[in-house]
Amino acid sequence: MTSPKITNKQTEILTLIFQFRFLNRTQIQQLLNHKDPKTINTWLKDLTEKQFLNRIYENTIGANTKPAIYYAGINAIRYYKSLGQDNNPYLKKLYRDNERSQSFIDEQIFIADICLDFLEINAKGEINYTFETAAGVTSNPLYSFMEDLSPQLIFTKESKAEFKQYILVQLDSVSPKYMIKKRLKNYIEFFFTNEWEENTNKSFPTILFTCQTMTLMIYAKRTMKGLLNDYQEPEDFDAWFSTNDKIREQGISAEIWE
């Protein structure tokens, strides 16, 4: 089956959707560094009509002031396959994105906002951030050893004085407490495998856990403290916690981590 024709700029939008999974119109415009929202809307409307994108938009009072959210449609998935992604396990997840919860969608939008913050900092020239989203981690053979950990973001902060790597993990309030505890424990056990060092030739990164609520953060911090005690307080394991709201308000690089 021949896919409908699209422009190079529209192809860039599909690449962004692959990278971030869910993006709103404002984020797409910022990531493309494009000044004209009308042009962006024209491209998005065309991609939606041609089934490259699906659109989430509420046309009710209050909700209709929020930008529409876009995710991969059937022709986008076919396009990704045409690029040699047939065996990429990430593609299988995209088929079910029309069933995702609002909480899941919000998480993806949140990650995109963090990456936009990185790009804004990069533009100032003193610090440079590079990052891999969940799509990159799943698709990149370098990170195949992390398949069961499902981090939302791996990023590097580099300046003249510093080179530091981080793994960002989102903890959501929907998950039962035993699953939160298991996820925290998985990262401690991952530390002891030395797989990161063996595969990347870099020191083990700092783990940043973002929590949807303050209540969840308090529970996660207390649970991590108990787990680290069980593992005899490993010296080089570095984990920090913050809330999504603090990151939105002050930025991921602010002094908000506990």
Short mmCIF file of C-alpha atoms in Angstrom, two decimals:
data_model
loop_
_atom_site.label_atom_id
_atom_site.label_comp_id
_atom_site.label_asym_id
_atom_site.label_seq_id
_atom_site.Cartn_x
_atom_site.Cartn_y
_atom_site.Cartn_z
CA MET A 1 0.00 0.00 0.00
CA THR A 2 1.35 3.42 -1.00
CA SER A 3 1.29 6.03 1.76
CA PRO A 4 -0.05 9.53 1.04
CA LYS A 5 2.56 12.14 0.15
CA ILE A 6 3.82 14.44 2.89
CA THR A 7 6.45 17.19 3.08
CA ASN A 8 9.90 17.03 4.65
CA LYS A 9 8.71 19.18 7.55
CA GLN A 10 5.80 16.82 8.14
CA THR A 11 8.30 13.96 8.20
CA GLU A 12 10.16 15.84 10.95
CA ILE A 13 6.91 15.92 12.93
CA LEU A 14 6.58 12.14 12.59
CA THR A 15 10.15 11.78 13.88
CA LEU A 16 9.25 13.89 16.92
CA ILE A 17 6.14 11.80 17.56
CA PHE A 18 8.27 8.65 17.41
CA GLN A 19 10.69 10.19 19.90
CA PHE A 20 8.15 11.55 22.39
CA ARG A 21 5.03 9.47 21.62
CA PHE A 22 2.51 12.16 22.64
CA LEU A 23 3.06 15.85 21.90
CA ASN A 24 0.79 18.86 21.94
CA ARG A 25 0.72 21.46 19.19
CA THR A 26 2.73 24.00 21.18
CA GLN A 27 5.50 21.49 21.89
CA ILE A 28 5.70 20.48 18.23
CA GLN A 29 6.07 24.12 17.23
CA GLN A 30 8.82 24.68 19.82
CA LEU A 31 10.71 21.51 18.89
CA LEU A 32 10.63 22.52 15.22
CA ASN A 33 11.72 26.04 16.23
CA HIS A 34 8.96 27.39 14.00
CA LYS A 35 7.42 30.83 14.46
CA ASP A 36 4.06 30.44 12.70
CA PRO A 37 1.36 28.44 14.54
CA LYS A 38 -0.95 28.62 11.51
CA THR A 39 1.56 26.71 9.39
CA ILE A 40 2.02 24.11 12.14
CA ASN A 41 -1.75 23.67 12.39
CA THR A 42 -2.00 23.24 8.61
CA TRP A 43 0.67 20.52 8.63
CA LEU A 44 -0.94 18.76 11.60
CA LYS A 45 -4.42 18.91 10.06
CA ASP A 46 -3.09 17.36 6.86
CA LEU A 47 -1.22 14.63 8.75
CA THR A 48 -4.35 13.83 10.75
CA GLU A 49 -6.56 13.65 7.65
CA LYS A 50 -4.03 11.32 6.01
CA GLN A 51 -4.00 9.07 9.12
CA PHE A 52 -0.37 9.73 9.96
CA LEU A 53 -1.47 11.25 13.26
CA ASN A 54 -4.35 10.85 15.66
CA ARG A 55 -5.62 13.90 17.52
CA ILE A 56 -6.95 14.42 21.05
CA TYR A 57 -8.95 17.60 21.50
CA GLU A 58 -11.90 18.51 23.69
CA ASN A 59 -14.21 21.10 22.20
CA THR A 60 -15.82 22.09 25.49
CA ILE A 61 -15.65 25.33 27.45
CA GLY A 62 -12.38 25.43 29.40
CA ALA A 63 -10.85 22.37 27.73
CA ASN A 64 -10.88 24.01 24.29
CA THR A 65 -8.22 26.49 25.41
CA LYS A 66 -5.67 23.66 25.69
CA PRO A 67 -3.62 22.73 22.61
CA ALA A 68 -4.54 19.51 20.81
CA ILE A 69 -2.40 16.44 21.52
CA TYR A 70 -1.10 14.21 18.73
CA TYR A 71 0.15 10.63 18.58
CA ALA A 72 1.04 8.12 15.86
CA GLY A 73 -1.65 6.95 13.45
CA ILE A 74 -1.57 3.84 11.30
CA ASN A 75 0.29 5.50 8.42
CA ALA A 76 2.95 6.83 10.80
CA ILE A 77 3.56 3.30 12.05
CA ARG A 78 3.83 2.10 8.45
CA TYR A 79 6.28 4.93 7.81
CA TYR A 80 8.42 3.90 10.81
CA LYS A 81 8.42 0.32 9.54
CA SER A 82 9.61 1.51 6.13
CA LEU A 83 12.69 2.93 7.87
CA GLY A 84 13.71 -0.56 9.01
CA GLN A 85 11.97 -0.52 12.39
CA ASP A 86 9.93 -3.70 11.75
CA ASN A 87 11.44 -5.61 14.66
CA ASN A 88 11.52 -2.70 17.07
CA PRO A 89 9.43 -3.67 20.14
CA TYR A 90 8.60 0.01 20.62
CA LEU A 91 6.41 -0.04 17.49
CA LYS A 92 4.13 -2.68 19.00
CA LYS A 93 3.32 -0.26 21.81
CA LEU A 94 2.24 2.45 19.36
CA TYR A 95 -0.62 0.31 18.05
CA ARG A 96 -2.35 0.66 21.43
CA ASP A 97 -1.76 4.34 22.07
CA ASN A 98 -5.43 5.09 21.43
CA GLU A 99 -6.14 3.13 24.64
CA ARG A 100 -3.68 4.98 26.89
CA SER A 101 -4.88 6.60 30.10
CA GLN A 102 -4.81 10.35 30.63
CA SER A 103 -2.16 9.77 33.31
CA PHE A 104 0.09 8.04 30.77
CA ILE A 105 -0.42 10.80 28.20
CA ASP A 106 0.37 13.46 30.80
CA GLU A 107 3.64 11.67 31.59
CA GLN A 108 4.75 11.84 27.95
CA ILE A 109 3.85 15.53 27.71
CA PHE A 110 5.80 16.10 30.93
CA ILE A 111 8.92 14.42 29.52
CA ALA A 112 8.70 16.55 26.37
CA ASP A 113 8.55 19.70 28.52
CA ILE A 114 11.72 18.60 30.35
CA CYS A 115 13.51 18.10 27.03
CA LEU A 116 12.39 21.53 25.87
CA ASP A 117 13.97 22.93 29.04
CA PHE A 118 17.21 21.15 28.09
CA LEU A 119 17.16 22.72 24.63
CA GLU A 120 16.54 26.17 26.11
CA ILE A 121 19.55 25.75 28.44
CA ASN A 122 21.68 24.48 25.54
CA ALA A 123 20.92 27.66 23.59
CA LYS A 124 22.70 29.72 26.27
CA GLY A 125 25.94 27.91 25.46
CA GLU A 126 27.49 27.21 28.87
CA ILE A 127 25.91 23.81 29.55
CA ASN A 128 24.95 21.15 27.04
CA TYR A 129 22.33 18.47 27.63
CA THR A 130 21.90 15.42 25.42
CA PHE A 131 19.08 12.95 25.96
CA GLU A 132 17.44 9.71 24.93
CA THR A 133 13.71 9.31 25.47
CA ALA A 134 12.06 5.95 26.14
CA ALA A 135 11.80 5.46 22.37
CA GLY A 136 15.54 5.90 21.98
CA VAL A 137 16.33 3.60 24.89
CA THR A 138 14.08 0.87 23.48
CA SER A 139 15.35 1.31 19.90
CA ASN A 140 19.06 1.72 20.60
CA PRO A 141 20.96 -1.61 20.89
CA LEU A 142 23.38 0.13 23.26
CA TYR A 143 20.66 0.13 25.92
CA SER A 144 19.27 -3.37 25.33
CA PHE A 145 20.52 -4.37 28.78
CA MET A 146 18.00 -1.90 30.28
CA GLU A 147 14.94 -3.42 28.61
CA ASP A 148 13.25 -4.44 31.88
CA LEU A 149 13.87 -1.12 33.65
CA SER A 150 11.85 1.13 31.31
CA PRO A 151 13.41 4.52 32.15
CA GLN A 152 11.60 7.55 30.76
CA LEU A 153 14.77 9.47 30.01
CA ILE A 154 18.55 9.07 29.98
CA PHE A 155 20.41 12.35 29.80
CA THR A 156 23.88 13.81 30.06
CA LYS A 157 24.86 17.20 31.46
CA GLU A 158 28.17 18.47 30.14
CA SER A 159 30.13 21.67 30.71
CA LYS A 160 33.80 22.64 30.90
CA ALA A 161 33.83 21.62 34.56
CA GLU A 162 31.43 18.68 34.60
CA PHE A 163 30.29 15.52 32.84
CA LYS A 164 27.41 13.77 34.54
CA GLN A 165 24.79 11.23 33.47
CA TYR A 166 21.30 10.69 34.80
CA ILE A 167 18.45 8.24 34.47
CA LEU A 168 15.00 9.74 35.03
CA VAL A 169 12.22 7.45 36.22
CA GLN A 170 8.59 8.48 36.68
CA LEU A 171 6.61 7.06 39.58
CA ASP A 172 2.85 7.37 39.23
CA SER A 173 0.15 7.43 41.88
CA VAL A 174 -1.94 4.86 40.00
CA SER A 175 0.53 2.02 40.62
CA PRO A 176 0.08 0.02 43.85
CA LYS A 177 2.75 0.49 46.50
CA TYR A 178 4.27 -2.95 46.00
CA MET A 179 4.98 -2.05 42.35
CA ILE A 180 6.60 1.23 43.37
CA LYS A 181 8.80 -0.66 45.82
CA LYS A 182 9.71 -3.23 43.16
CA ARG A 183 10.69 -0.49 40.73
CA LEU A 184 12.96 1.16 43.29
CA LYS A 185 14.49 -2.21 44.14
CA ASN A 186 15.11 -2.97 40.46
CA TYR A 187 17.37 0.07 40.16
CA ILE A 188 19.38 -0.88 43.24
CA GLU A 189 19.86 -4.39 41.85
CA PHE A 190 20.75 -2.89 38.47
CA PHE A 191 23.51 -0.93 40.20
CA PHE A 192 25.07 -4.15 41.50
CA THR A 193 25.11 -5.85 38.07
CA ASN A 194 27.73 -3.40 36.68
CA GLU A 195 25.93 -3.68 33.32
CA TRP A 196 25.88 0.08 32.86
CA GLU A 197 29.65 0.38 33.29
CA GLU A 198 30.35 -2.63 31.07
CA ASN A 199 28.12 -1.45 28.22
CA THR A 200 28.75 2.31 28.28
CA ASN A 201 32.27 2.56 29.75
CA LYS A 202 30.92 5.28 32.03
CA SER A 203 30.36 5.55 35.77
CA PHE A 204 26.94 4.58 37.10
CA PRO A 205 24.52 7.49 36.63
CA THR A 206 22.48 9.35 39.21
CA ILE A 207 18.88 8.10 39.36
CA LEU A 208 16.19 10.79 39.50
CA PHE A 209 12.72 9.66 40.54
CA THR A 210 9.89 12.05 39.70
CA CYS A 211 6.66 11.61 41.66
CA GLN A 212 3.17 12.71 40.70
CA THR A 213 2.32 13.78 44.25
CA MET A 214 4.07 14.82 47.45
CA THR A 215 2.46 11.86 49.24
CA LEU A 216 4.01 9.49 46.72
CA MET A 217 7.41 11.14 47.07
CA ILE A 218 7.34 10.74 50.86
CA TYR A 219 6.47 7.05 50.48
CA ALA A 220 9.13 6.49 47.79
CA LYS A 221 11.87 8.19 49.82
CA ARG A 222 11.00 6.19 52.94
CA THR A 223 10.90 2.95 50.94
CA MET A 224 14.22 3.67 49.24
CA LYS A 225 15.85 4.37 52.60
CA GLY A 226 14.71 0.97 53.89
CA LEU A 227 15.87 -0.82 50.74
CA LEU A 228 19.30 0.82 50.84
CA ASN A 229 19.62 -0.26 54.45
CA ASP A 230 18.85 -3.84 53.36
CA TYR A 231 21.62 -3.57 50.76
CA GLN A 232 24.10 -2.16 53.32
CA GLU A 233 24.09 1.42 51.98
CA PRO A 234 26.08 1.10 48.72
CA GLU A 235 28.41 4.12 48.56
CA ASP A 236 28.21 4.97 44.87
CA PHE A 237 24.46 4.55 44.44
CA ASP A 238 22.98 8.03 44.11
CA ALA A 239 19.19 8.48 43.98
CA TRP A 240 17.11 11.64 44.36
CA PHE A 241 13.40 12.44 44.44
CA SER A 242 11.19 15.36 43.47
CA THR A 243 7.62 16.03 42.38
CA ASN A 244 6.36 16.77 38.89
CA ASP A 245 4.93 20.08 40.09
CA LYS A 246 8.31 21.29 41.37
CA ILE A 247 9.96 20.37 38.08
CA ARG A 248 7.26 22.22 36.12
CA GLU A 249 7.56 25.30 38.33
CA GLN A 250 11.35 25.54 38.72
CA GLY A 251 12.91 23.29 36.08
CA ILE A 252 14.73 20.00 36.35
CA SER A 253 18.11 21.67 36.96
CA ALA A 254 16.87 23.65 39.99
CA GLU A 255 17.66 22.68 43.58
CA ILE A 256 14.47 20.67 44.01
CA TRP A 257 15.87 17.18 44.56
CA GLU A 258 15.74 15.43 47.93
#
